[in-house]
């Protein structure tokens, strides 16, 4: 990813915007206990760019969990032991204790 030089109108300094720069800003905001808007105002950062990079970097952090599909052993008891409603509204029905333990471990 190329770094972007950004000349700010309010300052004569040049800011190099790259992944590392925004990771640092996002981490600093978390540690500051300020809201995103207050942090951006205090550090003369565009609130909209901050949110853009925060979303962009979060997309890279959402790991996929590998799963194994097992054949149904007992088709008469097809009731799930757990159901999870995902952010997109879909339901994930879990029928296997080992899979449930793996999912819960990854979520914690």
mmCIF file of C-alpha atoms in Angstrom:
data_model
loop_
_atom_site.group_PDB
_atom_site.id
_atom_site.type_symbol
_atom_site.label_atom_id
_atom_site.label_comp_id
_atom_site.label_asym_id
_atom_site.label_seq_id
_atom_site.Cartn_x
_atom_site.Cartn_y
_atom_site.Cartn_z
ATOM 1 C CA UNK A 1 0.000 0.000 0.000
ATOM 2 C CA UNK A 2 1.420 3.378 -0.992
ATOM 3 C CA UNK A 3 1.755 6.148 1.535
ATOM 4 C CA UNK A 4 -0.220 9.277 0.804
ATOM 5 C CA UNK A 5 1.234 12.709 1.468
ATOM 6 C CA UNK A 6 -1.430 15.026 2.746
ATOM 7 C CA UNK A 7 -0.829 18.752 3.004
ATOM 8 C CA UNK A 8 -3.128 20.169 5.627
ATOM 9 C CA UNK A 9 -4.545 23.645 5.205
ATOM 10 C CA UNK A 10 -4.324 24.452 8.922
ATOM 11 C CA UNK A 11 -0.686 23.492 9.283
ATOM 12 C CA UNK A 12 2.522 23.735 7.304
ATOM 13 C CA UNK A 13 3.564 20.181 8.229
ATOM 14 C CA UNK A 14 3.114 17.257 5.840
ATOM 15 C CA UNK A 15 1.430 14.133 7.192
ATOM 16 C CA UNK A 16 2.254 10.769 5.674
ATOM 17 C CA UNK A 17 -0.974 8.757 5.690
ATOM 18 C CA UNK A 18 -0.438 5.038 5.480
ATOM 19 C CA UNK A 19 -1.653 1.929 7.229
ATOM 20 C CA UNK A 20 0.814 2.326 10.111
ATOM 21 C CA UNK A 21 -0.171 5.975 10.626
ATOM 22 C CA UNK A 22 -3.872 5.105 10.945
ATOM 23 C CA UNK A 23 -3.241 2.039 13.115
ATOM 24 C CA UNK A 24 -1.334 4.342 15.459
ATOM 25 C CA UNK A 25 -4.111 6.974 15.454
ATOM 26 C CA UNK A 26 -6.831 4.389 16.127
ATOM 27 C CA UNK A 27 -4.830 2.827 18.967
ATOM 28 C CA UNK A 28 -4.101 6.269 20.434
ATOM 29 C CA UNK A 29 -7.809 7.148 20.344
ATOM 30 C CA UNK A 30 -8.696 3.938 22.219
ATOM 31 C CA UNK A 31 -6.094 4.682 24.911
ATOM 32 C CA UNK A 32 -7.178 8.317 25.206
ATOM 33 C CA UNK A 33 -10.697 7.486 26.410
ATOM 34 C CA UNK A 34 -11.945 10.341 24.181
ATOM 35 C CA UNK A 35 -14.800 9.852 21.774
ATOM 36 C CA UNK A 36 -13.794 9.532 18.130
ATOM 37 C CA UNK A 37 -15.014 13.037 17.324
ATOM 38 C CA UNK A 38 -13.265 14.603 20.350
ATOM 39 C CA UNK A 39 -10.013 12.795 19.529
ATOM 40 C CA UNK A 40 -10.157 13.920 15.900
ATOM 41 C CA UNK A 41 -10.804 17.544 16.899
ATOM 42 C CA UNK A 42 -7.966 17.516 19.436
ATOM 43 C CA UNK A 43 -5.527 16.032 16.909
ATOM 44 C CA UNK A 44 -6.763 17.939 13.827
ATOM 45 C CA UNK A 45 -7.720 14.726 12.058
ATOM 46 C CA UNK A 46 -10.614 14.360 9.657
ATOM 47 C CA UNK A 47 -13.368 12.474 11.467
ATOM 48 C CA UNK A 48 -14.528 10.949 8.180
ATOM 49 C CA UNK A 49 -11.017 9.712 7.247
ATOM 50 C CA UNK A 50 -10.599 8.323 10.761
ATOM 51 C CA UNK A 51 -13.814 6.300 10.391
ATOM 52 C CA UNK A 52 -12.871 5.216 6.860
ATOM 53 C CA UNK A 53 -9.548 3.813 8.050
ATOM 54 C CA UNK A 54 -11.046 2.283 11.179
ATOM 55 C CA UNK A 55 -13.544 0.315 9.066
ATOM 56 C CA UNK A 56 -10.904 -0.563 6.496
ATOM 57 C CA UNK A 57 -8.513 -1.918 9.111
ATOM 58 C CA UNK A 58 -11.276 -3.820 10.929
ATOM 59 C CA UNK A 59 -12.135 -5.685 7.738
ATOM 60 C CA UNK A 60 -8.596 -7.063 7.691
ATOM 61 C CA UNK A 61 -8.917 -8.250 11.304
ATOM 62 C CA UNK A 62 -12.070 -10.351 11.099
ATOM 63 C CA UNK A 63 -10.632 -13.874 10.982
ATOM 64 C CA UNK A 64 -12.506 -16.763 9.463
ATOM 65 C CA UNK A 65 -12.911 -19.824 11.619
ATOM 66 C CA UNK A 66 -12.245 -23.081 9.766
ATOM 67 C CA UNK A 67 -14.986 -25.643 10.207
ATOM 68 C CA UNK A 68 -15.381 -29.314 9.373
ATOM 69 C CA UNK A 69 -18.677 -30.603 8.090
ATOM 70 C CA UNK A 70 -19.669 -33.888 9.722
ATOM 71 C CA UNK A 71 -22.288 -36.232 8.336
ATOM 72 C CA UNK A 72 -25.495 -36.460 10.352
ATOM 73 C CA UNK A 73 -25.131 -39.490 12.598
ATOM 74 C CA UNK A 74 -28.542 -39.451 14.277
ATOM 75 C CA UNK A 75 -31.092 -37.859 11.972
ATOM 76 C CA UNK A 76 -33.935 -38.348 14.466
ATOM 77 C CA UNK A 77 -32.399 -35.767 16.862
ATOM 78 C CA UNK A 78 -31.758 -32.871 14.481
ATOM 79 C CA UNK A 79 -32.381 -30.166 17.106
ATOM 80 C CA UNK A 80 -29.466 -27.684 17.508
ATOM 81 C CA UNK A 81 -27.796 -27.333 20.924
ATOM 82 C CA UNK A 82 -27.226 -23.625 20.274
ATOM 83 C CA UNK A 83 -28.262 -20.943 17.791
ATOM 84 C CA UNK A 84 -26.399 -17.679 17.229
ATOM 85 C CA UNK A 85 -27.871 -14.708 15.391
ATOM 86 C CA UNK A 86 -25.142 -13.041 13.320
ATOM 87 C CA UNK A 87 -24.782 -9.306 12.633
ATOM 88 C CA UNK A 88 -26.194 -9.743 9.140
ATOM 89 C CA UNK A 89 -29.379 -11.303 10.569
ATOM 90 C CA UNK A 90 -28.612 -14.903 9.606
ATOM 91 C CA UNK A 91 -28.846 -17.650 12.211
ATOM 92 C CA UNK A 92 -26.056 -20.133 12.844
ATOM 93 C CA UNK A 93 -27.386 -23.413 14.262
ATOM 94 C CA UNK A 94 -24.806 -25.538 16.058
ATOM 95 C CA UNK A 95 -25.443 -29.248 16.512
ATOM 96 C CA UNK A 96 -22.036 -30.374 17.785
ATOM 97 C CA UNK A 97 -20.522 -29.721 21.252
ATOM 98 C CA UNK A 98 -16.952 -29.613 19.904
ATOM 99 C CA UNK A 99 -17.918 -26.990 17.326
ATOM 100 C CA UNK A 100 -19.665 -24.915 19.981
ATOM 101 C CA UNK A 101 -16.593 -25.029 22.231
ATOM 102 C CA UNK A 102 -14.344 -23.995 19.319
ATOM 103 C CA UNK A 103 -16.608 -21.082 18.390
ATOM 104 C CA UNK A 104 -16.889 -19.861 21.983
ATOM 105 C CA UNK A 105 -13.107 -20.088 22.456
ATOM 106 C CA UNK A 106 -12.524 -17.972 19.346
ATOM 107 C CA UNK A 107 -15.080 -15.385 20.449
ATOM 108 C CA UNK A 108 -13.563 -14.874 23.906
#
